[in-house]
Short mmCIF file of C-alpha atoms in Angstrom, two decimals:
data_model
loop_
_atom_site.label_atom_id
_atom_site.label_comp_id
_atom_site.label_asym_id
_atom_site.label_seq_id
_atom_site.Cartn_x
_atom_site.Cartn_y
_atom_site.Cartn_z
CA UNK A 26 -12.81 40.98 99.51
CA UNK A 27 -15.68 41.53 102.39
CA UNK A 28 -14.27 43.17 105.15
CA UNK A 29 -15.27 39.93 107.36
CA UNK A 30 -13.37 37.60 105.07
CA UNK A 31 -10.46 39.66 105.39
CA UNK A 32 -10.56 39.84 109.02
CA UNK A 33 -11.09 35.75 109.17
CA UNK A 34 -8.32 35.60 106.92
CA UNK A 35 -5.77 37.79 109.30
CA UNK A 36 -7.28 35.72 112.38
CA UNK A 37 -5.89 32.53 110.49
CA UNK A 38 -2.64 33.67 109.25
CA UNK A 39 -1.95 34.96 112.82
CA UNK A 40 -3.11 31.28 114.27
CA UNK A 41 -0.83 29.67 111.90
CA UNK A 42 2.05 31.84 112.50
CA UNK A 43 1.67 31.19 116.22
CA UNK A 44 1.37 27.50 115.34
CA UNK A 45 4.48 27.29 113.29
CA UNK A 46 6.16 29.26 116.15
CA UNK A 47 5.15 26.62 118.72
CA UNK A 48 5.90 23.99 116.42
CA UNK A 49 9.44 25.47 115.80
CA UNK A 50 9.84 25.80 119.37
CA UNK A 51 9.29 22.03 120.19
CA UNK A 52 11.44 21.24 117.66
CA UNK A 53 14.27 23.24 118.98
CA UNK A 54 14.10 21.89 122.38
CA UNK A 55 12.93 18.07 121.50
CA UNK A 56 17.12 17.14 121.14
CA UNK A 57 20.31 18.67 122.31
CA UNK A 58 22.49 20.53 120.28
CA UNK A 59 26.36 19.24 121.00
CA UNK A 60 29.45 20.97 119.99
CA UNK A 61 31.85 18.05 119.85
CA UNK A 62 36.00 18.80 120.31
CA UNK A 63 38.39 16.16 118.57
CA UNK A 64 41.43 14.63 120.38
CA UNK A 65 45.03 14.96 119.32
CA UNK A 66 46.23 14.33 115.73
CA UNK A 67 42.57 14.31 114.48
CA UNK A 68 40.26 16.44 112.69
CA UNK A 69 36.77 17.15 113.21
CA UNK A 70 35.79 15.16 110.14
CA UNK A 71 37.81 12.46 111.56
CA UNK A 72 36.00 12.62 114.91
CA UNK A 73 32.84 12.37 113.42
CA UNK A 74 33.52 9.19 111.53
CA UNK A 75 34.99 7.56 114.55
CA UNK A 76 31.98 8.48 116.75
CA UNK A 77 29.22 6.73 114.23
CA UNK A 78 28.61 4.13 116.29
CA UNK A 79 28.16 6.86 119.31
CA UNK A 80 25.97 8.65 117.37
CA UNK A 81 23.11 5.98 116.76
CA UNK A 82 23.10 5.24 120.34
CA UNK A 83 22.51 9.26 121.21
CA UNK A 84 20.33 10.06 117.91
CA UNK A 85 17.10 10.36 119.91
CA UNK A 86 18.53 12.79 122.29
CA UNK A 87 21.13 14.58 120.73
CA UNK A 88 22.63 16.34 117.58
CA UNK A 89 26.20 16.95 116.60
CA UNK A 90 28.57 19.45 115.52
CA UNK A 91 32.09 18.90 114.22
CA UNK A 92 34.57 21.28 114.15
CA UNK A 93 38.45 21.21 113.70
CA UNK A 94 40.95 22.91 115.61
CA UNK A 95 43.00 25.95 114.38
CA UNK A 96 46.40 24.25 114.47
CA UNK A 97 47.52 21.84 112.15
CA UNK A 98 49.84 19.42 113.48
CA UNK A 99 53.32 18.67 111.22
CA UNK A 100 52.98 15.46 109.14
CA UNK A 101 56.70 14.19 109.99
CA UNK A 102 55.76 14.37 113.57
CA UNK A 103 57.09 10.68 114.17
CA UNK A 104 56.77 7.53 112.40
CA UNK A 105 53.39 6.99 112.98
CA UNK A 106 50.69 7.99 110.50
CA UNK A 107 48.64 10.74 111.49
CA UNK A 108 44.73 10.80 111.70
CA UNK A 109 43.74 11.89 108.25
CA UNK A 110 43.98 15.54 108.44
CA UNK A 111 45.92 16.21 111.82
CA UNK A 112 45.19 18.96 114.32
CA UNK A 113 45.78 20.07 117.92
CA UNK A 114 43.91 22.24 120.35
CA UNK A 115 47.30 23.65 121.61
CA UNK A 116 51.47 22.51 121.63
CA UNK A 117 53.71 21.82 124.42
CA UNK A 118 56.72 22.28 122.06
CA UNK A 119 57.11 25.36 119.61
CA UNK A 120 59.73 24.43 117.69
CA UNK A 121 58.29 21.09 116.62
CA UNK A 122 54.73 21.47 117.11
CA UNK A 123 54.09 18.68 119.17
CA UNK A 124 52.14 18.10 122.42
CA UNK A 125 52.58 15.73 125.33
CA UNK A 126 49.75 15.31 127.88
CA UNK A 127 51.74 13.86 130.50
CA UNK A 128 54.51 16.56 130.30
CA UNK A 129 54.32 19.36 133.16
CA UNK A 130 55.57 21.91 130.52
CA UNK A 131 55.69 25.51 131.68
CA UNK A 132 54.07 26.85 128.73
CA UNK A 133 51.61 26.00 125.84
CA UNK A 134 51.31 27.74 122.53
CA UNK A 135 48.11 28.40 120.73
CA UNK A 136 45.73 27.71 123.60
CA UNK A 137 44.35 31.24 123.65
CA UNK A 138 43.94 30.98 119.78
CA UNK A 139 41.97 28.26 120.00
CA UNK A 140 39.49 29.66 122.88
CA UNK A 141 38.46 32.72 120.45
CA UNK A 142 38.06 30.10 117.46
CA UNK A 143 35.72 28.23 119.95
CA UNK A 144 33.99 31.32 120.93
CA UNK A 145 33.55 32.26 117.19
CA UNK A 146 32.16 28.85 116.57
CA UNK A 147 29.44 29.28 119.49
CA UNK A 148 28.53 32.79 118.30
CA UNK A 149 28.29 31.54 114.74
CA UNK A 150 26.78 28.25 114.76
CA UNK A 151 25.27 28.19 118.53
CA UNK A 152 23.95 28.38 120.87
CA UNK A 153 24.90 24.95 121.92
CA UNK A 154 23.38 22.98 125.10
CA UNK A 155 26.51 21.13 125.69
CA UNK A 156 30.30 20.04 124.74
CA UNK A 157 31.27 17.01 124.15
CA UNK A 158 35.21 16.00 124.12
CA UNK A 159 37.79 13.46 123.39
CA UNK A 160 41.36 12.69 124.92
CA UNK A 161 42.94 16.75 124.06
CA UNK A 162 39.75 18.15 122.79
CA UNK A 163 38.25 16.76 126.45
CA UNK A 164 41.00 18.26 128.29
CA UNK A 165 40.77 21.48 126.36
CA UNK A 166 36.81 20.90 127.45
CA UNK A 167 37.88 21.34 131.02
CA UNK A 168 39.44 24.61 130.57
CA UNK A 169 36.43 25.85 128.77
CA UNK A 170 34.26 24.90 131.70
CA UNK A 171 37.02 26.84 133.95
CA UNK A 172 36.73 30.00 131.88
CA UNK A 173 32.80 29.93 131.67
CA UNK A 174 32.53 29.43 135.46
CA UNK A 175 35.04 32.45 135.90
CA UNK A 176 33.09 34.89 133.29
CA UNK A 177 35.86 34.60 130.86
CA UNK A 178 34.27 32.68 127.97
CA UNK A 179 32.06 34.56 125.47
CA UNK A 180 29.52 32.27 124.98
CA UNK A 181 27.65 29.51 127.11
CA UNK A 182 26.83 25.72 127.35
CA UNK A 183 24.79 23.75 130.27
CA UNK A 184 26.83 20.77 130.38
CA UNK A 185 30.01 18.90 129.68
CA UNK A 186 30.65 15.21 128.22
CA UNK A 187 34.62 13.98 128.89
CA UNK A 188 35.65 11.14 126.76
CA UNK A 189 39.19 10.31 127.77
CA UNK A 190 39.25 13.42 129.57
CA UNK A 191 42.36 14.75 131.82
CA UNK A 192 43.19 18.01 133.50
CA UNK A 193 46.06 19.92 131.69
CA UNK A 194 49.62 19.76 133.40
CA UNK A 195 50.89 22.55 131.49
CA UNK A 196 51.56 25.39 134.44
CA UNK A 197 50.26 28.07 132.59
CA UNK A 198 46.68 26.16 133.33
CA UNK A 199 46.94 25.52 136.76
CA UNK A 200 45.74 29.35 137.69
CA UNK A 201 42.43 28.46 135.89
CA UNK A 202 41.85 25.18 137.97
CA UNK A 203 40.85 26.96 141.21
CA UNK A 204 37.03 25.91 142.15
CA UNK A 205 35.47 22.69 141.24
CA UNK A 206 32.99 22.63 138.24
CA UNK A 207 29.46 22.96 138.82
CA UNK A 208 27.91 22.14 135.59
CA UNK A 209 26.47 18.62 134.99
CA UNK A 210 29.20 16.20 133.54
CA UNK A 211 29.71 13.13 132.16
CA UNK A 212 32.95 11.06 132.14
CA UNK A 213 34.06 8.32 129.88
CA UNK A 214 36.69 6.17 130.41
CA UNK A 215 38.64 2.96 129.64
CA UNK A 216 40.11 0.79 132.24
CA UNK A 217 43.16 -0.22 129.94
CA UNK A 218 43.53 3.15 128.29
CA UNK A 219 47.26 3.58 127.33
CA UNK A 220 47.20 7.06 125.72
CA UNK A 221 45.40 8.31 129.18
CA UNK A 222 45.62 6.43 131.86
CA UNK A 223 42.65 5.79 134.14
CA UNK A 224 43.59 7.50 137.14
CA UNK A 225 44.16 10.65 134.78
CA UNK A 226 40.13 10.60 134.18
CA UNK A 227 39.42 9.95 137.57
CA UNK A 228 41.02 12.95 138.65
CA UNK A 229 39.38 15.28 136.23
CA UNK A 230 36.08 13.56 137.25
CA UNK A 231 36.78 14.20 140.83
CA UNK A 232 37.21 18.03 140.01
CA UNK A 233 33.68 17.86 139.03
CA UNK A 234 30.88 18.44 141.36
CA UNK A 235 27.81 17.02 139.64
CA UNK A 236 28.93 14.14 138.14
CA UNK A 237 28.20 10.90 135.86
CA UNK A 238 30.71 8.11 135.59
CA UNK A 239 30.90 5.26 132.81
CA UNK A 240 34.05 2.86 132.72
CA UNK A 241 34.54 0.79 129.94
CA UNK A 242 37.10 -2.30 129.75
CA UNK A 243 38.82 -1.19 126.74
CA UNK A 244 40.96 1.69 125.83
CA UNK A 245 41.36 5.21 124.03
CA UNK A 246 37.90 5.34 122.62
CA UNK A 247 34.29 6.17 123.19
CA UNK A 248 32.36 2.63 123.48
CA UNK A 249 29.37 2.30 120.87
CA UNK A 250 28.29 -1.02 121.86
CA UNK A 251 24.56 -0.93 122.77
CA UNK A 252 25.42 -1.92 126.09
CA UNK A 253 25.94 1.88 126.68
CA UNK A 254 22.91 3.35 125.29
CA UNK A 255 20.82 3.31 128.47
CA UNK A 256 23.71 5.54 130.57
CA UNK A 257 24.45 7.70 127.90
CA UNK A 258 20.71 8.58 127.45
CA UNK A 259 20.28 8.74 131.12
CA UNK A 260 22.95 11.72 131.35
CA UNK A 261 21.05 13.22 128.17
CA UNK A 262 17.31 13.15 128.77
CA UNK A 263 18.01 14.69 132.13
CA UNK A 264 19.65 17.50 130.50
CA UNK A 265 16.82 17.59 128.00
CA UNK A 266 14.60 17.81 131.11
CA UNK A 267 16.54 20.61 132.42
CA UNK A 268 16.46 22.51 129.00
CA UNK A 269 12.29 21.63 128.81
CA UNK A 270 11.98 23.66 132.25
CA UNK A 271 14.46 26.40 131.74
CA UNK A 272 12.53 30.11 131.99
CA UNK A 273 15.34 30.45 129.00
CA UNK A 274 13.15 28.16 126.71
#
């Protein structure tokens, strides 16, 4: 091959490589990557199925990764059927491996293991732009936000989405709730939620400085009807804009 041809070939390959890198960078920032934390007595797969309609509303702005907590619940906990493969992020009763969101317990069991597990997920499957949590998963997320803000979390994320969220009432967690959360947050909760009453979710929202609130007339779920598409995308598109402007891009 003549020298001129070889040089032209190298130039073309270099430009092609630059173009492919630019396309990949654009693809990496065209959507948000969100880690999802399920609720008590759920699993990652169960939560994924439950969020099917919600994902469709958000699909233009985000992709989702679902995981199951490292703690399995006893299937004979009570007479109610478990949600498929039941898990919890921690327990308030070590003997029975059960959890009560409304009790002021002195200890929580399994919390540190769950934090280490999420750190490993961020390390192996991240980075994640944000984290979404439902019910106990949202409570867990509030604590992860505190750990990150205090420089005590291995891994990072830029925003949090809480659905049916609340502050932990475990005494062992109270030292984490020192300063209000400064990262952007979205709070989704139902006016008729009897599992996590609206007031508990409002208290969490008040603990966050930069927040958007979406209230719906229903109960303990993330609404998936088209009425909520615009407010969901309003929050996500703002985070996308921040991501595009970030020097870390």
